[in-house]
Short mmCIF file of C-alpha atoms in Angstrom, two decimals:
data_model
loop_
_atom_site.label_atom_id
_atom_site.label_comp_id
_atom_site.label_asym_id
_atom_site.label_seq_id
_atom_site.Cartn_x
_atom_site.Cartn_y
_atom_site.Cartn_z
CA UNK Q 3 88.42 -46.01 136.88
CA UNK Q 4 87.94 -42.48 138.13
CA UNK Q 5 86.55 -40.19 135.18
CA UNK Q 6 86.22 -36.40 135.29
CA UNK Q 7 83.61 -36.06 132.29
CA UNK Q 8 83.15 -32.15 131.40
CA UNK Q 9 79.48 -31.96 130.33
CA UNK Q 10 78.19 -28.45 129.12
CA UNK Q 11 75.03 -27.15 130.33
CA UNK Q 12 71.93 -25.65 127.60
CA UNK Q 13 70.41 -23.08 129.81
CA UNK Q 14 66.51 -23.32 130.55
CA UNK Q 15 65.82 -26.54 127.48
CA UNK Q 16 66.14 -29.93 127.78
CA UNK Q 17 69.15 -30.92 125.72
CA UNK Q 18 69.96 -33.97 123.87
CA UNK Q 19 73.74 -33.64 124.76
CA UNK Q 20 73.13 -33.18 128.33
CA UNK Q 21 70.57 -36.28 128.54
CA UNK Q 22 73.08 -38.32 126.67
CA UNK Q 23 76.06 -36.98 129.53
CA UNK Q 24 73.98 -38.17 131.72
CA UNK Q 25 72.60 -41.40 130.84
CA UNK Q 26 76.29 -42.07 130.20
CA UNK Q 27 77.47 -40.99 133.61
CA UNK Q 28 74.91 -43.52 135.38
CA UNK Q 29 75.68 -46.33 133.18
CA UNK Q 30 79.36 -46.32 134.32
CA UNK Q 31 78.76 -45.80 137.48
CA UNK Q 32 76.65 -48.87 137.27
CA UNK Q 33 80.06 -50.54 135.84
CA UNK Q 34 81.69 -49.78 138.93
CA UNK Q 35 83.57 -46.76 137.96
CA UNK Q 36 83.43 -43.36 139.71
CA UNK Q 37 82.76 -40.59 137.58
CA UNK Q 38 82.17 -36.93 138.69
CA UNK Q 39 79.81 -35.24 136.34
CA UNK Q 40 80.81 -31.39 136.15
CA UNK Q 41 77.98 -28.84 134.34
CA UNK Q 42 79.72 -26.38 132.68
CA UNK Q 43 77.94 -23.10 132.09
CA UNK Q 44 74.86 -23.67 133.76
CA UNK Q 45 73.22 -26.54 135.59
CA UNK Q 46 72.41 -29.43 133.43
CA UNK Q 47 69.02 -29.67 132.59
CA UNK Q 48 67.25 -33.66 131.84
CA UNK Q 49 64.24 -34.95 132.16
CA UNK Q 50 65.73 -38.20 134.68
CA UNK Q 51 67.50 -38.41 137.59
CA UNK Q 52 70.66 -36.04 137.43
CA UNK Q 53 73.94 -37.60 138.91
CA UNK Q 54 75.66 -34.48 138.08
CA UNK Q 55 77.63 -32.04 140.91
CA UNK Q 56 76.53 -29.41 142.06
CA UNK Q 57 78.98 -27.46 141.12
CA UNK Q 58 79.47 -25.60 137.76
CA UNK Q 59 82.63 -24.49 136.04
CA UNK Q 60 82.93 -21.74 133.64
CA UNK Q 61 79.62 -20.35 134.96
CA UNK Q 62 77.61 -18.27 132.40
CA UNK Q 63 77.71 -15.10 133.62
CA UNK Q 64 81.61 -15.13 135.03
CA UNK Q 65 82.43 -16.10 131.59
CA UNK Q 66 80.54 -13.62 129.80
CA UNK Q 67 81.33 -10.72 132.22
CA UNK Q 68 84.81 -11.95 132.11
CA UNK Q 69 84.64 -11.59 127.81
CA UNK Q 70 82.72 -7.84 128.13
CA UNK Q 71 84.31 -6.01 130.86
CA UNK Q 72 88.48 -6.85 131.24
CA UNK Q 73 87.50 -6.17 135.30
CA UNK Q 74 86.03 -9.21 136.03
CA UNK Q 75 89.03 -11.15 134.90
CA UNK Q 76 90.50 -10.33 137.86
CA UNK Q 77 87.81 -10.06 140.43
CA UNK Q 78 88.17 -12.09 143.53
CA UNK Q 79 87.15 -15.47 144.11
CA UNK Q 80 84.43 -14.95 146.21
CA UNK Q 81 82.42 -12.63 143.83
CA UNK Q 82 82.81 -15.30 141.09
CA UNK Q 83 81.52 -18.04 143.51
CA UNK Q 84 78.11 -15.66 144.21
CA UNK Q 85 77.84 -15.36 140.42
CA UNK Q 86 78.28 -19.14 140.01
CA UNK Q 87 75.14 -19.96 142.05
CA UNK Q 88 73.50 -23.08 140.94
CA UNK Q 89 69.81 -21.00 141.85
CA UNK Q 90 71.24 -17.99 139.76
CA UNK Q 91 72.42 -19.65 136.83
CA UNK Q 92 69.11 -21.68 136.44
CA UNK Q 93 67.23 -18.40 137.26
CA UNK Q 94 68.94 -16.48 134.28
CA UNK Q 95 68.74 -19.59 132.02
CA UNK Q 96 64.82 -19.88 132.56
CA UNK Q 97 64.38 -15.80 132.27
CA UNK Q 98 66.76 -15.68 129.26
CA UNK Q 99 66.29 -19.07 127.17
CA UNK Q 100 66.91 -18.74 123.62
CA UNK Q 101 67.26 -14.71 123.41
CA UNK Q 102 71.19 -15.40 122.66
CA UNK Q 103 71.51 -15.57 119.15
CA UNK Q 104 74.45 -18.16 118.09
CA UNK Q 105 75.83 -15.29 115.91
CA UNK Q 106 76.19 -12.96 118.50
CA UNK Q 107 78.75 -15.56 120.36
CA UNK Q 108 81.69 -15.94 117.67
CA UNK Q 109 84.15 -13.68 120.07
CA UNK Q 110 82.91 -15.92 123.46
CA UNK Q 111 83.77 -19.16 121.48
CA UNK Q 112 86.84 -17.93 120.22
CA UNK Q 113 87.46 -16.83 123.46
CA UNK Q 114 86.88 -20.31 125.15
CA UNK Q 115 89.13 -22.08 122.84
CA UNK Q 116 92.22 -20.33 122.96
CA UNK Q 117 92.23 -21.60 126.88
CA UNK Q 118 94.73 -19.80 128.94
CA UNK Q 119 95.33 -17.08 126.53
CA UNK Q 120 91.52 -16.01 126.83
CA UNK Q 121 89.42 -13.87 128.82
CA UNK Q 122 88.54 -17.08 130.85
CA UNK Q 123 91.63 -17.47 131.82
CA UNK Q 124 90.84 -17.91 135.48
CA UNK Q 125 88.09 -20.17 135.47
CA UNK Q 126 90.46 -22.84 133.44
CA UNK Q 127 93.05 -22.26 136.41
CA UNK Q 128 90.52 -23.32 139.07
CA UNK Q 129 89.39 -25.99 137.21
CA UNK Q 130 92.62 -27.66 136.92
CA UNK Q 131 93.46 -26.62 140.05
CA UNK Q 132 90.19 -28.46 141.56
CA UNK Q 133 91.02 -31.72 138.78
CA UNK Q 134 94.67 -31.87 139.88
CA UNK Q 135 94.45 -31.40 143.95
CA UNK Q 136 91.46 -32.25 144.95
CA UNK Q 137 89.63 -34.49 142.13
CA UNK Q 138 92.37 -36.27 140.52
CA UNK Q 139 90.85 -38.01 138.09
CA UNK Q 140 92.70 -40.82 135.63
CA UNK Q 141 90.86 -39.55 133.25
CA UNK Q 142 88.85 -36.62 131.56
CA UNK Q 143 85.92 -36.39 129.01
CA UNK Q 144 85.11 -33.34 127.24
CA UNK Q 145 81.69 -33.06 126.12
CA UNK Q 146 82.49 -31.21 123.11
CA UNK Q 147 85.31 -29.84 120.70
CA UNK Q 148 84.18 -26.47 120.98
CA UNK Q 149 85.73 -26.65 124.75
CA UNK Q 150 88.87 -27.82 123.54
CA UNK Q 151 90.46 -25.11 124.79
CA UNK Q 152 90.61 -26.88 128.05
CA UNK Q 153 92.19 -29.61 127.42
CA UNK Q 154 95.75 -29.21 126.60
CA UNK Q 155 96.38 -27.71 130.27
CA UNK Q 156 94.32 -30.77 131.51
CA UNK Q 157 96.65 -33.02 129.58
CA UNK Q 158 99.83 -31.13 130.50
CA UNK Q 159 99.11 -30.11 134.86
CA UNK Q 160 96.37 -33.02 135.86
CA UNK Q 161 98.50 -35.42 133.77
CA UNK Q 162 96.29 -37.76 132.40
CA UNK Q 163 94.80 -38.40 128.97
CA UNK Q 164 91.70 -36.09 127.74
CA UNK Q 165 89.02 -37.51 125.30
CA UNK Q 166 86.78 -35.43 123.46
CA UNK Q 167 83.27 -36.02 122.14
CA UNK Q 168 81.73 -34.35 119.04
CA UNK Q 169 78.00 -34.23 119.09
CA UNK Q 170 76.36 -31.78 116.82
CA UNK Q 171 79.32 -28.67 117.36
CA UNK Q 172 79.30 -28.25 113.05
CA UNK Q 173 75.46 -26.94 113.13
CA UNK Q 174 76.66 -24.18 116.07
CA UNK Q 175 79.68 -23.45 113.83
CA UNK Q 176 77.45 -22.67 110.69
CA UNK Q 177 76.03 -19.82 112.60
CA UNK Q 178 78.96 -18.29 113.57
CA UNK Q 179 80.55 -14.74 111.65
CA UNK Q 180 83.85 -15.73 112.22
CA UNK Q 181 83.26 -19.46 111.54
CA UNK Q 182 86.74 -19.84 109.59
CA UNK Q 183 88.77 -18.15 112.49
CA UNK Q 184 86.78 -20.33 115.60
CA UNK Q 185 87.74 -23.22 113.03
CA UNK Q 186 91.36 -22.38 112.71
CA UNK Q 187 91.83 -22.54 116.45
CA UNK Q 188 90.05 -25.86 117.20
CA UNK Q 189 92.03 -27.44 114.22
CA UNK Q 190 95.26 -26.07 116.13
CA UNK Q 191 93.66 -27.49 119.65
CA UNK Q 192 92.96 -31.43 118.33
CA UNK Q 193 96.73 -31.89 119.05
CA UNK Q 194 95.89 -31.83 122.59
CA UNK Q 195 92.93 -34.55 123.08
CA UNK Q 196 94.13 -38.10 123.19
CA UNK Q 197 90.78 -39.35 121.27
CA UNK Q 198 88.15 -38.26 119.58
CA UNK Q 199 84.37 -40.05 120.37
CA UNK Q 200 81.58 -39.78 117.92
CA UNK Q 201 78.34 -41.13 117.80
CA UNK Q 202 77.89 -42.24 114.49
CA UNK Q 203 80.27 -43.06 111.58
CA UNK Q 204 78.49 -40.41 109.70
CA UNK Q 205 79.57 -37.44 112.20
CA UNK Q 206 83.19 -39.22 112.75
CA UNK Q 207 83.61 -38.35 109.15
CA UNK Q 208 81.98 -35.20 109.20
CA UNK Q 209 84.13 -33.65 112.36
CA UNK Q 210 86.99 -35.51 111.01
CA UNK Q 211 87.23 -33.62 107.93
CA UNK Q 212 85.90 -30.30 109.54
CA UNK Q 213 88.91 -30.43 111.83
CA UNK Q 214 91.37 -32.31 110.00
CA UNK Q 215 91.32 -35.02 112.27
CA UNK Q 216 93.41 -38.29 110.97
CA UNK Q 217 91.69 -41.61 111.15
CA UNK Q 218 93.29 -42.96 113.66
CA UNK Q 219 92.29 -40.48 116.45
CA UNK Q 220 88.45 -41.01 115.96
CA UNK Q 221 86.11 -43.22 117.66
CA UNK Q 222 82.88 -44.47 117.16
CA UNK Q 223 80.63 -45.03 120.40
CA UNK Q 224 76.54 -45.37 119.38
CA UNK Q 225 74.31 -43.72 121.16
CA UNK Q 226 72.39 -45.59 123.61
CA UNK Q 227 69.54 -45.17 126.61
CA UNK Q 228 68.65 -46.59 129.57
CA UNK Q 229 65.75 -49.01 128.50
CA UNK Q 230 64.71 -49.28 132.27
CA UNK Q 231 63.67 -45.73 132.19
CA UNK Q 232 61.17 -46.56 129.60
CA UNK Q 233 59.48 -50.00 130.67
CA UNK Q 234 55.78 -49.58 131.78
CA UNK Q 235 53.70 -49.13 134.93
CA UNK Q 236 53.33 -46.24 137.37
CA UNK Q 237 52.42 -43.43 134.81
CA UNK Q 238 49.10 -42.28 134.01
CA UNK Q 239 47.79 -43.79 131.22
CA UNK Q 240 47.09 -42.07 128.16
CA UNK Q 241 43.13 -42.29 126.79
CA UNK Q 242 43.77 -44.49 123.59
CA UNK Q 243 43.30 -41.58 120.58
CA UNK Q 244 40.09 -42.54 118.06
CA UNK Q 245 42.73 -43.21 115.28
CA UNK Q 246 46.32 -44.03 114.49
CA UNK Q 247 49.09 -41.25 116.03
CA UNK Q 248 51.85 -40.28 114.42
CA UNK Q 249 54.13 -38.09 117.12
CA UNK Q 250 56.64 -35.79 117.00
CA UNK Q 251 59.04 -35.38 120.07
CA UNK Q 252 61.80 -32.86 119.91
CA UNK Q 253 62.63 -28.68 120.16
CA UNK Q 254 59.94 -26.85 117.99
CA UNK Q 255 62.06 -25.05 115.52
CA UNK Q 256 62.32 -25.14 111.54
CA UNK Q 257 65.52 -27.13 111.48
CA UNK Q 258 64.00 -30.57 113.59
CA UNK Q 259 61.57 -30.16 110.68
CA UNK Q 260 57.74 -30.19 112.13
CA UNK Q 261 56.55 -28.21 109.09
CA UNK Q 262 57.61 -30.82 106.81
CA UNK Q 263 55.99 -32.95 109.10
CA UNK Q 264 52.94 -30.87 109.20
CA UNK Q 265 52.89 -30.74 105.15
CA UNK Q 266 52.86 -34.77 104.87
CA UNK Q 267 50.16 -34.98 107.63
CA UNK Q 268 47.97 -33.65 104.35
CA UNK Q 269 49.31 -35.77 102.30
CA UNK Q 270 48.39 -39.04 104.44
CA UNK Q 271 44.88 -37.48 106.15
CA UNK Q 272 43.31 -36.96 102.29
CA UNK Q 273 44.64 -40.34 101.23
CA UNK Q 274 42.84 -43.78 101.25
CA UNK Q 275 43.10 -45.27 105.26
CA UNK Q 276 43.90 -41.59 106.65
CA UNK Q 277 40.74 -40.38 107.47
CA UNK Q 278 41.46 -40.83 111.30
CA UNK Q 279 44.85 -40.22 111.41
CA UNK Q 280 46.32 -38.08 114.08
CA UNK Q 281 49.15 -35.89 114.81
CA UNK Q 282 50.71 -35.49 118.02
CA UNK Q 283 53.39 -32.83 118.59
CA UNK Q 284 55.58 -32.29 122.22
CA UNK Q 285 58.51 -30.53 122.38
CA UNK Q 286 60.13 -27.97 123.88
CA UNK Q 287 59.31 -23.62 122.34
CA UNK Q 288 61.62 -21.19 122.59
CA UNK Q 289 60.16 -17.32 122.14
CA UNK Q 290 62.22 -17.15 118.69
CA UNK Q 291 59.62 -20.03 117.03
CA UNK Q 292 56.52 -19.23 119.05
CA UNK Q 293 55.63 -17.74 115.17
CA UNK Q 294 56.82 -20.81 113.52
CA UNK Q 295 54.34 -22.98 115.43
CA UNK Q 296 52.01 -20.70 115.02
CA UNK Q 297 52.38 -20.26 111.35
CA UNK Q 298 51.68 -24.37 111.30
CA UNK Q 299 49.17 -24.72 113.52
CA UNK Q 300 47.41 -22.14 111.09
CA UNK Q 301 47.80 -23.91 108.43
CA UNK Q 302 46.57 -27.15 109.69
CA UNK Q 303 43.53 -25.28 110.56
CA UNK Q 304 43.31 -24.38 107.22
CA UNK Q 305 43.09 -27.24 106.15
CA UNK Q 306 40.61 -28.71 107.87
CA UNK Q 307 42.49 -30.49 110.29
CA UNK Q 308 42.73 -28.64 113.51
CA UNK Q 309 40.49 -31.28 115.13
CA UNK Q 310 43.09 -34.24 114.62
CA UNK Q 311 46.21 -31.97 115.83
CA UNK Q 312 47.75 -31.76 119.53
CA UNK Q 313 50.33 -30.13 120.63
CA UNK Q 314 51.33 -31.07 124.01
CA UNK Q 315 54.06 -28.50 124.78
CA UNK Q 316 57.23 -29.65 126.37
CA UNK Q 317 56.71 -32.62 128.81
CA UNK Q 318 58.19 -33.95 131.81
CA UNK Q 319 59.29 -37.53 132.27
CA UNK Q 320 56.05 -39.33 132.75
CA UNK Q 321 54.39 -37.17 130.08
CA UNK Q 322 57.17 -38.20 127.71
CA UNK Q 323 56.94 -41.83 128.32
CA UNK Q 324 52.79 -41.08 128.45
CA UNK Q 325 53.18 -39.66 125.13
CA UNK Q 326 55.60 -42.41 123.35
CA UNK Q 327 53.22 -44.68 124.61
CA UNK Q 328 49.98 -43.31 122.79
CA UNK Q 329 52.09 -43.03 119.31
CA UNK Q 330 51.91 -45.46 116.66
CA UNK Q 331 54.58 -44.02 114.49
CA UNK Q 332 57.27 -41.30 115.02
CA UNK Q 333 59.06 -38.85 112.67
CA UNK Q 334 61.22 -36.14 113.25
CA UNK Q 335 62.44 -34.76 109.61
CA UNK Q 336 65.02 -32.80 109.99
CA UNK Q 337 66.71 -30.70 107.86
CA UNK Q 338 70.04 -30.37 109.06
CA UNK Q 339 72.01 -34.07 109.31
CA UNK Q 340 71.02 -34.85 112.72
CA UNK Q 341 74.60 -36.40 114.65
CA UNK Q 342 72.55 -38.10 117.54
CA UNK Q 343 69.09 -38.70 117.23
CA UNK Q 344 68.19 -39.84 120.90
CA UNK Q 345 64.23 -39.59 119.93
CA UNK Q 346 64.78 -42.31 117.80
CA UNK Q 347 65.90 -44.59 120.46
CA UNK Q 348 63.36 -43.38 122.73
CA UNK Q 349 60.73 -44.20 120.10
CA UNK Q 350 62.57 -47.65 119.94
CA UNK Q 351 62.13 -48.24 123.49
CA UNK Q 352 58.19 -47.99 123.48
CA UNK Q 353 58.19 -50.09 120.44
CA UNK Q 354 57.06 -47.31 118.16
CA UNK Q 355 59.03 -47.63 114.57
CA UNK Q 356 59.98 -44.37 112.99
CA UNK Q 357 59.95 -42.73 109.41
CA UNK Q 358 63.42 -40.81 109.27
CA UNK Q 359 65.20 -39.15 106.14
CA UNK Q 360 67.74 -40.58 104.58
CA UNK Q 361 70.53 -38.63 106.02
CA UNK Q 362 72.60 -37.96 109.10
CA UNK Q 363 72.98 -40.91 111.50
CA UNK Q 364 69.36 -41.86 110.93
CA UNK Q 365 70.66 -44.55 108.36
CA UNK Q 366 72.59 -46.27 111.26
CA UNK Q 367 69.99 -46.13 113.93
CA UNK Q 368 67.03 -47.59 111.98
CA UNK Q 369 68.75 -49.72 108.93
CA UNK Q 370 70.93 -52.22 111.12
CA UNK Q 371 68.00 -52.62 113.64
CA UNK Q 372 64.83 -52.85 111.03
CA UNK Q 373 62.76 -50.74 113.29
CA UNK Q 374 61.46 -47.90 110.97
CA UNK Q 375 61.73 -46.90 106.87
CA UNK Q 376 64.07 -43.85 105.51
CA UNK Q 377 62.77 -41.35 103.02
CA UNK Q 378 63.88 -38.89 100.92
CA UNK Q 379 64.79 -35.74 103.14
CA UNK Q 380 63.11 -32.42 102.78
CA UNK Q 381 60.09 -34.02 100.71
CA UNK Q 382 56.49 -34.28 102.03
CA UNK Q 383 55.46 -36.64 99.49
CA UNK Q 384 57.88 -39.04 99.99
CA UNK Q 385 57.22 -38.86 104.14
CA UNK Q 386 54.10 -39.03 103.89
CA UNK Q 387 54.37 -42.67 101.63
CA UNK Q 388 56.37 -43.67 104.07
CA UNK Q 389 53.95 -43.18 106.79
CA UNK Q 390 51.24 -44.78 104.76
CA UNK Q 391 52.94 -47.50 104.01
CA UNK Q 392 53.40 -48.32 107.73
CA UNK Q 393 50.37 -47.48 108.90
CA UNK Q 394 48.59 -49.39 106.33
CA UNK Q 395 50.34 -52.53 107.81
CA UNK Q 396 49.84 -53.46 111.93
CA UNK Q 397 51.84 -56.73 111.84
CA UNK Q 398 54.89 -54.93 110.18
CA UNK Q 399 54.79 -52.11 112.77
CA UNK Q 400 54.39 -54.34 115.43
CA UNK Q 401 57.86 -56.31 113.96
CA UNK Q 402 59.83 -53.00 113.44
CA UNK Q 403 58.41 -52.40 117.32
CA UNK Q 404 59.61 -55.71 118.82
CA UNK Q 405 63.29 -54.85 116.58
CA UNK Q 406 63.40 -51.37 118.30
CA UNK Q 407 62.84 -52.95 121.86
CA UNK Q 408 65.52 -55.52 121.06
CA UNK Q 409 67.68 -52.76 119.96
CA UNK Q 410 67.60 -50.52 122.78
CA UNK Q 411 68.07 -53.77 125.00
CA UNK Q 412 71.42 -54.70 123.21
CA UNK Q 413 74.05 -52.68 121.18
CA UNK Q 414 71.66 -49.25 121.75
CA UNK Q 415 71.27 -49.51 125.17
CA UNK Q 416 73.37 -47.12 127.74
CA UNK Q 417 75.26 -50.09 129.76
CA UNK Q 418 76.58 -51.24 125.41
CA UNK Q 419 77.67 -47.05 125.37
CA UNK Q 420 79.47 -46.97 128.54
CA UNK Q 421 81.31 -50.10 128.21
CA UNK Q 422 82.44 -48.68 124.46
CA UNK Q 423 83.25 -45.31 126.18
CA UNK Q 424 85.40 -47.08 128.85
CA UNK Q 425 87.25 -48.70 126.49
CA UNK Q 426 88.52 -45.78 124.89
CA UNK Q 427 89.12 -44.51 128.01
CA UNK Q 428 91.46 -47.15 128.54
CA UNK Q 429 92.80 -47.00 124.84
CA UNK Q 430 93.44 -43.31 125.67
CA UNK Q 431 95.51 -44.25 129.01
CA UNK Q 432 97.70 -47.02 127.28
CA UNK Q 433 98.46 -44.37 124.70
CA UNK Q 434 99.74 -41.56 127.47
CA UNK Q 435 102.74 -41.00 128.57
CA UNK Q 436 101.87 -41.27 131.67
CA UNK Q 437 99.11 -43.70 131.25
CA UNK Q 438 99.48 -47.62 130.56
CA UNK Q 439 99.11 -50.38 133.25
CA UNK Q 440 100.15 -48.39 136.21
CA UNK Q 441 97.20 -46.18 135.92
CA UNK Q 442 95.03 -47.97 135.99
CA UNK Q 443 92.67 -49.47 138.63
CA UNK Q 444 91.31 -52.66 137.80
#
């Protein structure tokens, strides 16, 4: 099958979206489809090997230039190719990461969504242009619904069915000033994707309701990773810490949760069997919570504990894997109901069971599979049991670690995601009206 997948770039941070594109991507090429990978915005970046193009459609600053000033929507071709440099875009996402607050892009998003009647107009004429004459793909996957826009001229000029993922767009949404008007117009776009994937049941329901989606149009693919990536050998090796670890691996900021985190670290180092524990923190800082991790660190100090705290900063691949290896537990408590979770499955992979609230699609990552325990969300006290519980038992851990291998082995592994994603691909084509047998390639 040849697959156009639409995968929007997150500037300078590591992004869970893009790494899941991506993993995706590989796994079906691995099935023995061709699949073009095409960064929108900026440049994807992932902490593995990229199989995405070069190229990048809807560039960053074309389509922001093209939403402030009415003259770039008709500047000439060349000019936007210069501003859609690969080396530029990455330059302004590294020299500009997280200084764009979400509320400040309600007109962009708009904007994006109403397709060829917005400022952007252009850049979804070359794109179809480039998909129709030149790509010609059998199918396309958008990353998310907040790029719906695209997709009904997709549908109509390229001709072939357009499935769209949702993967977190609600928490974005929340943010925005004119939330109820950006809503309006992706509830008026749905009409023009074939399918709808989610990751979880949880978030089919969620974006189901949110955008008034029937049943029948939603999908549910699990997240999974490419256990290879994680095996052992060829990485430094971590020294072994002088007691238990529980880690933390995601973006530094209030909503992922470290504080609550931070708060049930007291709880378990006064208690009975936590004199040694540990807490081990990597992630990737943006300059807007620089004074949220400082506020914690400060507070650990406080209390005594500054000498059993690390914070690693954001890490590459082999100081990931490095780092999953040293933990005995993970936890990442969010507050907001997390749609993905890829941490989880990355703590799975390593063997490490997690302690997750009870919320989100945390329930159907770590329930089915026995690798970790659920808690209450938002409450130290009853994280901090649940870490103490687990840590107060090797054998169990060691179980819920041998589950989480399994897991990410079988129906949480990347080859189990692309082979569901294919097959809603080729749901999607029997469905067009120009789709069915014919289209196909076997």
């Amino acid at each position: 099958m040849r697959i156009a997948h639409l995968a929007a770039g997150a500037g300078g941070m590591f992004c869970g979206s893009c790494l899941h594109d991506n993993a995706l991507a590989k796994a079906m090429i691995r099935l023995g489809h061709e699949v073009a990978l095409i960064p929108a915005y900026t440049p994807m970046r992932i902490d593995e090997e990229s199989v995405s193009e070069s190229r990048v459609v809807y560039g960053a600053v074309n389509v922001y230039l093209q939403q402030k000033v009415s003259l770039f929507r008709h500047t000439p071709r060349f000019l936007d190719w210069l501003l859609d440099r690969p080396w530029l875009l990455r330059w302004i996402s590294s020299r500009f990461a997280d200084t764009t607050d979400a509320r400040e892009l309600g007109d962009l998003t708009l904007s994006v969504l109403r397709g060829e009647r917005g400022a952007q107009a252009k850049e979804l004429d070359r794109l179809v242009h480039w998909l129709a004459r030149d790509y010609r793909p059998e199918v396309v996957q958008i990353t998310n619904s907040l790029l719906l826009g695209l997709a009904g001229r997709i549908r109509r000029e390229v001709g072939v069915p357009v499935v769209v993922q949702v993967q977190g767009e609600d928490i974005f949404l929340d943010l925005l000033p004119n939330r109820e008007q950006v809503l309006a117009e992706m509830r008026a776009r749905t009409c023009d994707a074939d399918l709808v994937i989610a990751p979880c049941r949880f978030y089919a329901q969620r974006m189901g309701e949110l955008l008034e989606l029937p049943a029948e149009r939603l999908r549910v693919v699990p997240l999974g990773i490419d256990p290879e990536v994680h095996q052992g050998g060829g990485r430094p090796a971590t020294p072994p810490a002088p007691g238990p670890t529980i880690g933390y691996l995601a973006r530094i900021c209030p909503e992922k949760g470290l504080h609550t985190l931070a708060e049930a670290f007291r709880i378990v180092a006064a208690a009975p069997g936590g004199e040694n524990v540990r807490l081990a923190v990597a992630g990737w800082l943006g300059p807007r919570d620089r004074p949220y991790l400082s506020e914690i660190r400060a507070r650990i100090e406080g209390w005594g504990l500054a000498d059993r705290f690390d914070y690693f900063g954001e890490v590459d691949l082999d100081q990931k894997l490095a780092f999953l290896d040293s933990l005995d537990l993970l936890s990442v408590p969010t507050s907001y109901l997390e749609p993905k979770g890829l941490f989880v499955l990355e703590a799975f992979a390593h063997g490490v069971p997690v302690v997750q609230p009870r919320h989100g699609a945390f329930p159907e990552l770590v329930e089915p599979h026995g690798a970790g325990l659920l808690v209450e969300p938002e409450s130290p006290q009853s994280l901090a049991e649940g870490l103490l519980e687990l840590l107060a038992d090797p054998r169990r851990r060691a179980e819920m670690g041998r589950r989480g291998r399994d897991a990410v082995r079988g129906p949480l592994s990347d080859r189990a995601m692309a082979q569901g994603t294919v097959a809603v691909f080729e749901e999607a084509l029997a469905r067009h009206p120009a789709g069915g047998a014919a289209a196909r390639i076997a």
